[in-house]
PDB file of C-alpha atoms in Angstrom:
ATOM      1  CA  MET A 976      -2.680   7.301   3.719  1.00 42.00           C
ATOM      2  CA  ARG A 977       0.557   5.420   3.127  1.00 47.00           C
ATOM      3  CA  LEU A 978       0.423   1.517   3.675  1.00 53.00           C
ATOM      4  CA  VAL A 979       4.315   1.656   5.082  1.00 48.00           C
ATOM      5  CA  THR A 980       5.381   4.680   7.108  1.00 41.00           C
ATOM      6  CA  PRO A 981       8.941   5.969   6.736  1.00 43.00           C
ATOM      7  CA  GLY A 982       9.917   4.033   9.839  1.00 41.00           C
ATOM      8  CA  ASP A 983       9.118   0.780   8.948  1.00 46.00           C
ATOM      9  CA  SER A 984      11.228  -1.685   7.172  1.00 52.00           C
ATOM     10  CA  ALA A 985      10.832  -4.474   4.468  1.00 57.00           C
ATOM     11  CA  PRO A 986      10.910  -7.894   5.202  1.00 71.00           C
ATOM     12  CA  ALA A 987      14.611  -9.359   4.915  1.00 73.00           C
ATOM     13  CA  SER A 988      13.315 -11.721   1.617  1.00 71.00           C
ATOM     14  CA  VAL A 989      12.310  -8.086   0.233  1.00 78.00           C
ATOM     15  CA  ASN A 990      15.217  -5.644   1.708  1.00 80.00           C
ATOM     16  CA  LYS A 991      18.111  -7.263  -0.029  1.00 82.00           C
ATOM     17  CA  TYR A 992      16.774  -6.375  -3.398  1.00 81.00           C
ATOM     18  CA  LEU A 993      16.481  -2.417  -2.490  1.00 82.00           C
ATOM     19  CA  LEU A 994      18.925  -0.183  -3.438  1.00 82.00           C
ATOM     20  CA  PRO A 995      20.794   1.657  -0.396  1.00 82.00           C
ATOM     21  CA  HIS A 996      19.283   5.239  -1.724  1.00 83.00           C
ATOM     22  CA  GLU A 997      15.621   3.632  -2.183  1.00 82.00           C
ATOM     23  CA  THR A 998      13.018   4.379   0.290  1.00 82.00           C
ATOM     24  CA  GLN A 999      10.534   2.189   0.503  1.00 82.00           C
ATOM     25  CA  VAL A1000       6.670   3.503   0.167  1.00 84.00           C
ATOM     26  CA  ILE A1001       4.400   0.388   0.138  1.00 85.00           C
ATOM     27  CA  THR A1002       5.017  -3.210   0.982  1.00 87.00           C
ATOM     28  CA  VAL A1003       1.979  -5.493   0.758  1.00 88.00           C
ATOM     29  CA  ARG A1004       1.621  -9.050   0.682  1.00 88.00           C
ATOM     30  CA  ARG A1005      -1.151 -10.239  -1.829  1.00 90.00           C
ATOM     31  CA  HIS A1006      -4.495 -10.812  -0.763  1.00 92.00           C
ATOM     32  CA  PRO A1007      -5.410 -14.116   0.807  1.00 91.00           C
ATOM     33  CA  ALA A1008      -8.403 -14.835  -1.835  1.00 92.00           C
ATOM     34  CA  VAL A1009      -5.185 -15.840  -4.033  1.00 91.00           C
ATOM     35  CA  LEU A1010      -5.450 -19.231  -1.962  1.00 92.00           C
ATOM     36  CA  MET A1011      -9.192 -19.705  -2.809  1.00 92.00           C
ATOM     37  CA  VAL A1012      -8.871 -22.271  -5.424  1.00 92.00           C
ATOM     38  CA  PRO A1013      -6.262 -23.924  -3.177  1.00 92.00           C
ATOM     39  CA  VAL A1014      -8.822 -24.320  -0.092  1.00 93.00           C
ATOM     40  CA  GLY A1015     -11.489 -25.038  -2.407  1.00 93.00           C
ATOM     41  CA  LEU A1016      -9.649 -28.410  -3.765  1.00 93.00           C
ATOM     42  CA  VAL A1017      -8.390 -29.411  -0.370  1.00 93.00           C
ATOM     43  CA  LEU A1018     -12.261 -29.399   1.093  1.00 93.00           C
ATOM     44  CA  GLY A1019     -13.528 -31.083  -2.072  1.00 93.00           C
ATOM     45  CA  GLY A1020     -10.730 -33.392  -1.713  1.00 91.00           C
ATOM     46  CA  LEU A1021     -11.446 -34.228   2.018  1.00 91.00           C
ATOM     47  CA  ILE A1022     -15.006 -34.476   0.893  1.00 91.00           C
ATOM     48  CA  VAL A1023     -14.348 -37.091  -1.756  1.00 89.00           C
ATOM     49  CA  ALA A1024     -12.192 -39.104   0.309  1.00 86.00           C
ATOM     50  CA  GLY A1025     -14.546 -39.560   3.127  1.00 86.00           C
ATOM     51  CA  VAL A1026     -17.509 -40.487   0.499  1.00 85.00           C
ATOM     52  CA  LEU A1027     -15.413 -43.052  -1.201  1.00 82.00           C
ATOM     53  CA  SER A1028     -14.300 -44.477   1.771  1.00 80.00           C
ATOM     54  CA  ASN A1029     -17.627 -44.835   3.254  1.00 80.00           C
ATOM     55  CA  THR A1030     -19.372 -45.937  -0.290  1.00 78.00           C
ATOM     56  CA  VAL A1031     -17.145 -47.404  -3.347  1.00 69.00           C
ATOM     57  CA  ALA A1032     -14.087 -49.174  -1.104  1.00 56.00           C
ATOM     58  CA  SER A1033     -15.831 -49.784   1.801  1.00 56.00           C
ATOM     59  CA  ASP A1034     -14.295 -53.784   1.760  1.00 61.00           C
ATOM     60  CA  ALA A1035     -11.069 -52.441   0.317  1.00 67.00           C
ATOM     61  CA  GLY A1036      -8.540 -51.598   2.627  1.00 71.00           C
ATOM     62  CA  THR A1037      -5.875 -50.655  -0.272  1.00 79.00           C
ATOM     63  CA  VAL A1038      -8.011 -48.848  -2.115  1.00 78.00           C
ATOM     64  CA  ILE A1039      -9.034 -46.860   0.839  1.00 81.00           C
ATOM     65  CA  SER A1040      -5.482 -45.789   1.733  1.00 83.00           C
ATOM     66  CA  TRP A1041      -4.395 -44.579  -2.216  1.00 85.00           C
ATOM     67  CA  ILE A1042      -7.608 -42.529  -1.516  1.00 84.00           C
ATOM     68  CA  TRP A1043      -6.064 -40.729   1.636  1.00 86.00           C
ATOM     69  CA  TRP A1044      -2.799 -40.703   0.253  1.00 89.00           C
ATOM     70  CA  GLY A1045      -3.862 -38.924  -2.657  1.00 90.00           C
ATOM     71  CA  TRP A1046      -5.831 -36.122  -0.114  1.00 91.00           C
ATOM     72  CA  LEU A1047      -2.506 -36.402   1.779  1.00 93.00           C
ATOM     73  CA  ILE A1048      -0.710 -35.319  -0.994  1.00 94.00           C
ATOM     74  CA  LEU A1049      -2.999 -32.348  -1.990  1.00 93.00           C
ATOM     75  CA  LEU A1050      -3.016 -31.106   1.580  1.00 94.00           C
ATOM     76  CA  GLY A1051       0.953 -30.716   1.377  1.00 94.00           C
ATOM     77  CA  TRP A1052       0.422 -28.652  -1.902  1.00 94.00           C
ATOM     78  CA  PHE A1053      -1.977 -26.640  -0.310  1.00 95.00           C
ATOM     79  CA  VAL A1054       0.665 -25.980   2.466  1.00 95.00           C
ATOM     80  CA  TRP A1055       3.170 -25.395  -0.131  1.00 94.00           C
ATOM     81  CA  ARG A1056       0.837 -22.850  -1.640  1.00 93.00           C
ATOM     82  CA  VAL A1057       0.308 -21.078   1.697  1.00 93.00           C
ATOM     83  CA  ALA A1058       3.984 -20.865   2.237  1.00 92.00           C
ATOM     84  CA  GLU A1059       4.582 -19.281  -1.083  1.00 91.00           C
ATOM     85  CA  TRP A1060       1.809 -16.856  -0.506  1.00 91.00           C
ATOM     86  CA  SER A1061       3.751 -15.829   2.745  1.00 88.00           C
ATOM     87  CA  VAL A1062       7.173 -14.935   1.277  1.00 87.00           C
ATOM     88  CA  ASP A1063       5.388 -12.987  -1.915  1.00 88.00           C
ATOM     89  CA  TYR A1064       5.487  -9.160  -1.695  1.00 90.00           C
ATOM     90  CA  PHE A1065       4.752  -6.203  -3.950  1.00 90.00           C
ATOM     91  CA  VAL A1066       6.894  -3.556  -3.168  1.00 89.00           C
ATOM     92  CA  ILE A1067       6.885   0.380  -4.116  1.00 88.00           C
ATOM     93  CA  THR A1068       9.802   2.362  -3.609  1.00 86.00           C
ATOM     94  CA  ASN A1069      10.395   5.960  -4.745  1.00 86.00           C
ATOM     95  CA  GLN A1070      12.259   4.410  -7.801  1.00 87.00           C
ATOM     96  CA  ARG A1071      10.350   1.436  -8.772  1.00 87.00           C
ATOM     97  CA  MET A1072       8.184  -1.370  -8.505  1.00 88.00           C
ATOM     98  CA  LEU A1073       9.294  -5.114  -7.618  1.00 89.00           C
ATOM     99  CA  LEU A1074       7.292  -8.297  -7.101  1.00 90.00           C
ATOM    100  CA  THR A1075       9.160 -10.957  -5.431  1.00 88.00           C
ATOM    101  CA  THR A1076       7.571 -14.622  -5.673  1.00 88.00           C
ATOM    102  CA  GLY A1077       8.839 -18.205  -5.409  1.00 86.00           C
ATOM    103  CA  LEU A1078       9.920 -19.750  -2.104  1.00 85.00           C
ATOM    104  CA  ILE A1079      12.543 -22.342  -3.275  1.00 87.00           C
ATOM    105  CA  THR A1080      13.433 -20.079  -6.651  1.00 87.00           C
ATOM    106  CA  ARG A1081      13.137 -16.776  -6.061  1.00 87.00           C
ATOM    107  CA  LYS A1082      11.751 -14.431  -8.995  1.00 88.00           C
ATOM    108  CA  VAL A1083      11.933 -10.458  -8.957  1.00 88.00           C
ATOM    109  CA  ALA A1084      10.131  -8.685 -11.528  1.00 88.00           C
ATOM    110  CA  MET A1085      10.771  -4.966 -11.623  1.00 87.00           C
ATOM    111  CA  MET A1086       9.423  -2.085 -13.143  1.00 86.00           C
ATOM    112  CA  PRO A1087      11.089   1.556 -12.734  1.00 86.00           C
ATOM    113  CA  LEU A1088       8.566   4.116 -12.154  1.00 85.00           C
ATOM    114  CA  ALA A1089      10.020   6.546 -15.021  1.00 82.00           C
ATOM    115  CA  LYS A1090       8.832   4.121 -17.476  1.00 84.00           C
ATOM    116  CA  VAL A1091       5.045   3.520 -16.585  1.00 82.00           C
ATOM    117  CA  THR A1092       2.896   5.338 -19.289  1.00 81.00           C
ATOM    118  CA  ASP A1093      -0.432   4.207 -18.201  1.00 81.00           C
ATOM    119  CA  MET A1094      -1.844   2.313 -15.712  1.00 82.00           C
ATOM    120  CA  SER A1095      -5.153   0.238 -15.350  1.00 84.00           C
ATOM    121  CA  PHE A1096      -7.433  -0.830 -12.414  1.00 85.00           C
ATOM    122  CA  LYS A1097      -9.932  -3.822 -12.666  1.00 88.00           C
ATOM    123  CA  ARG A1098     -11.975  -5.373  -9.899  1.00 89.00           C
ATOM    124  CA  THR A1099     -13.966  -8.319 -10.379  1.00 89.00           C
ATOM    125  CA  ILE A1100     -17.151  -8.916  -8.547  1.00 92.00           C
ATOM    126  CA  ALA A1101     -15.318 -11.312  -6.606  1.00 89.00           C
ATOM    127  CA  GLY A1102     -12.589  -9.004  -5.818  1.00 89.00           C
ATOM    128  CA  ARG A1103     -15.205  -6.355  -4.887  1.00 90.00           C
ATOM    129  CA  MET A1104     -17.052  -8.816  -2.266  1.00 90.00           C
ATOM    130  CA  LEU A1105     -13.500  -9.891  -0.928  1.00 90.00           C
ATOM    131  CA  GLY A1106     -11.640  -6.758  -1.530  1.00 89.00           C
ATOM    132  CA  TYR A1107      -8.634  -6.999  -3.859  1.00 91.00           C
ATOM    133  CA  GLY A1108      -7.897  -5.926  -7.313  1.00 90.00           C
ATOM    134  CA  GLU A1109      -5.911  -5.777 -10.212  1.00 90.00           C
ATOM    135  CA  PHE A1110      -3.312  -3.238 -11.593  1.00 88.00           C
ATOM    136  CA  ILE A1111      -2.268  -3.759 -15.347  1.00 86.00           C
ATOM    137  CA  LEU A1112       0.915  -1.535 -15.995  1.00 84.00           C
ATOM    138  CA  GLU A1113       2.017  -0.224 -19.750  1.00 81.00           C
ATOM    139  CA  SER A1114       5.650   1.173 -20.696  1.00 79.00           C
ATOM    140  CA  ALA A1115       7.175   2.480 -23.554  1.00 72.00           C
ATOM    141  CA  GLY A1116       9.085  -0.805 -23.878  1.00 64.00           C
ATOM    142  CA  GLN A1117       7.709  -4.056 -25.626  1.00 62.00           C
ATOM    143  CA  ASP A1118       8.794  -6.582 -23.000  1.00 68.00           C
ATOM    144  CA  GLN A1119       8.517  -5.729 -19.496  1.00 73.00           C
ATOM    145  CA  ALA A1120       9.167  -8.330 -16.717  1.00 74.00           C
ATOM    146  CA  LEU A1121       6.520  -6.488 -14.579  1.00 82.00           C
ATOM    147  CA  THR A1122       3.280  -6.202 -16.779  1.00 83.00           C
ATOM    148  CA  ASN A1123       0.173  -7.297 -14.202  1.00 85.00           C
ATOM    149  CA  VAL A1124      -0.179  -7.701 -10.586  1.00 88.00           C
ATOM    150  CA  ASP A1125      -3.122  -9.499  -9.591  1.00 89.00           C
ATOM    151  CA  TYR A1126      -4.882 -10.339  -5.639  1.00 92.00           C
ATOM    152  CA  LEU A1127      -3.542  -6.727  -4.542  1.00 91.00           C
ATOM    153  CA  PRO A1128      -5.397  -5.514  -1.037  1.00 90.00           C
ATOM    154  CA  TYR A1129      -6.372  -2.316  -0.235  1.00 87.00           C
ATOM    155  CA  PRO A1130      -7.225  -1.549  -3.967  1.00 85.00           C
ATOM    156  CA  GLU A1131      -8.383   1.742  -4.345  1.00 86.00           C
ATOM    157  CA  GLN A1132      -5.960   3.361  -1.655  1.00 87.00           C
ATOM    158  CA  LEU A1133      -3.169   1.481  -3.113  1.00 87.00           C
ATOM    159  CA  TYR A1134      -4.040   2.693  -6.856  1.00 86.00           C
ATOM    160  CA  LEU A1135      -4.569   6.066  -5.786  1.00 86.00           C
ATOM    161  CA  GLU A1136      -1.020   6.076  -3.881  1.00 85.00           C
ATOM    162  CA  VAL A1137       0.392   4.679  -6.877  1.00 84.00           C
ATOM    163  CA  CYS A1138      -0.811   7.273  -9.221  1.00 82.00           C
ATOM    164  CA  GLU A1139       0.390  10.486  -7.238  1.00 83.00           C
ATOM    165  CA  MET A1140       3.982   8.414  -7.180  1.00 82.00           C
ATOM    166  CA  ILE A1141       3.699   7.943 -10.828  1.00 78.00           C
ATOM    167  CA  PHE A1142       1.739  11.077 -12.097  1.00 75.00           C
ATOM    168  CA  PRO A1143       3.230  13.917  -9.532  1.00 73.00           C
ATOM    169  CA  ASN A1144       1.325  17.125  -9.259  1.00 69.00           C
ATOM    170  CA  LYS A1145       3.863  19.518 -11.383  1.00 67.00           C
ATOM    171  CA  ASN A1146       2.146  22.642 -10.175  1.00 64.00           C
ATOM    172  CA  PRO A1147       1.270  22.625  -6.848  1.00 59.00           C
ATOM    173  CA  GLN A1148      -0.777  25.669  -5.572  1.00 63.00           C
ATOM    174  CA  PRO A1149       1.218  27.889  -3.464  1.00 60.00           C
ATOM    175  CA  GLU A1150       0.269  28.359   0.145  1.00 59.00           C
ATOM    176  CA  GLU A1151      -1.253  31.106   1.324  1.00 62.00           C
ATOM    177  CA  LYS A1152       0.715  33.381   3.091  1.00 59.00           C
ATOM    178  CA  THR A1153      -0.775  34.709   6.519  1.00 63.00           C
ATOM    179  CA  LEU A1154      -0.521  38.135   7.088  1.00 63.00           C
ATOM    180  CA  PRO A1155       0.646  39.479  10.554  1.00 67.00           C
ATOM    181  CA  PRO A1156      -1.815  40.962  12.900  1.00 69.00           C
ATOM    182  CA  PRO A1157      -1.808  44.787  12.746  1.00 69.00           C
ATOM    183  CA  PRO A1158      -0.171  46.730  15.215  1.00 70.00           C
ATOM    184  CA  PRO A1159      -2.357  48.136  18.193  1.00 70.00           C
ATOM    185  CA  PRO A1160      -3.760  51.308  17.490  1.00 70.00           C
ATOM    186  CA  ARG A1161      -1.318  54.125  18.895  1.00 68.00           C
ATOM    187  CA  ARG A1162      -2.950  56.420  21.904  1.00 66.00           C
ATOM    188  CA  PRO A1163      -2.922  60.265  21.208  1.00 64.00           C
ATOM    189  CA  LYS A1164      -0.621  62.164  23.445  1.00 63.00           C
ATOM    190  CA  GLU A1165      -2.233  64.055  26.222  1.00 61.00           C
ATOM    191  CA  GLN A1166      -2.634  67.893  26.091  1.00 61.00           C
ATOM    192  CA  PRO A1167      -1.401  69.522  29.570  1.00 58.00           C
ATOM    193  CA  ARG A1168      -4.364  71.473  31.116  1.00 59.00           C
ATOM    194  CA  THR A1169      -4.354  75.046  31.714  1.00 57.00           C
ATOM    195  CA  ASP A1170      -4.933  74.065  35.612  1.00 57.00           C
ATOM    196  CA  ASP A1171      -1.561  72.811  35.600  1.00 53.00           C
ATOM    197  CA  VAL A1172       0.587  75.471  34.433  1.00 52.00           C
ATOM    198  CA  PRO A1173       2.855  76.924  37.000  1.00 55.00           C
ATOM    199  CA  ALA A1174       1.988  80.924  37.651  1.00 54.00           C
ATOM    200  CA  SER A1175       4.911  83.259  36.693  1.00 53.00           C
ATOM    201  CA  PRO A1176       6.787  84.591  39.426  1.00 55.00           C
ATOM    202  CA  GLY A1177       5.315  88.135  40.971  1.00 54.00           C
ATOM    203  CA  GLY A1178       1.938  87.060  39.227  1.00 51.00           C
ATOM    204  CA  GLU A1179      -0.467  88.853  41.471  1.00 51.00           C
ATOM    205  CA  GLU A1180      -2.752  90.932  40.449  1.00 49.00           C
ATOM    206  CA  GLN A1181      -2.267  94.546  40.892  1.00 48.00           C
ATOM    207  CA  ALA A1182      -4.730  96.892  41.783  1.00 43.00           C
TER     208      ALA A1182
END
């Protein structure tokens, strides 16, 4: 199964980084679990702000304002992280891997498929529960722009797809040739019966 069918097209923010002769095979966003920490901070900040507003600073209007302004700043940071997640993509073409990140300052990390010598696959307990994994790439070079990609969705399917592209089967089994059906048996020619042989002229019995 392929995550992107040949007829689909990459998003506009990614398509401009693809070469004309490249064919995209996989295009996915990172798993929403990458936003777990921002979500936890926003919810925790909301609880803390509500508790402080009702207890510590119940009579100080200025302090309450600062508390809620701080939470609004935290909320704005969370919205920024969601916007960044929406434009980050992991793309695999028939020639290379790309990871695009950043909302204002765009960063494109790339690894040619031909240079990948090994790839590790890791899933933590949280990754098993929520459905994401991490790829760790190794190549022949010392410094590479793309070494690990975390929070990837469909981890098992994605791992098998990538391994098939990096390490293709060089000795595919030949397809079995189906033999044509045998011809129908030939019917033997019927021999003429003696009753049907015409009598010779003048062939009456003589006494």
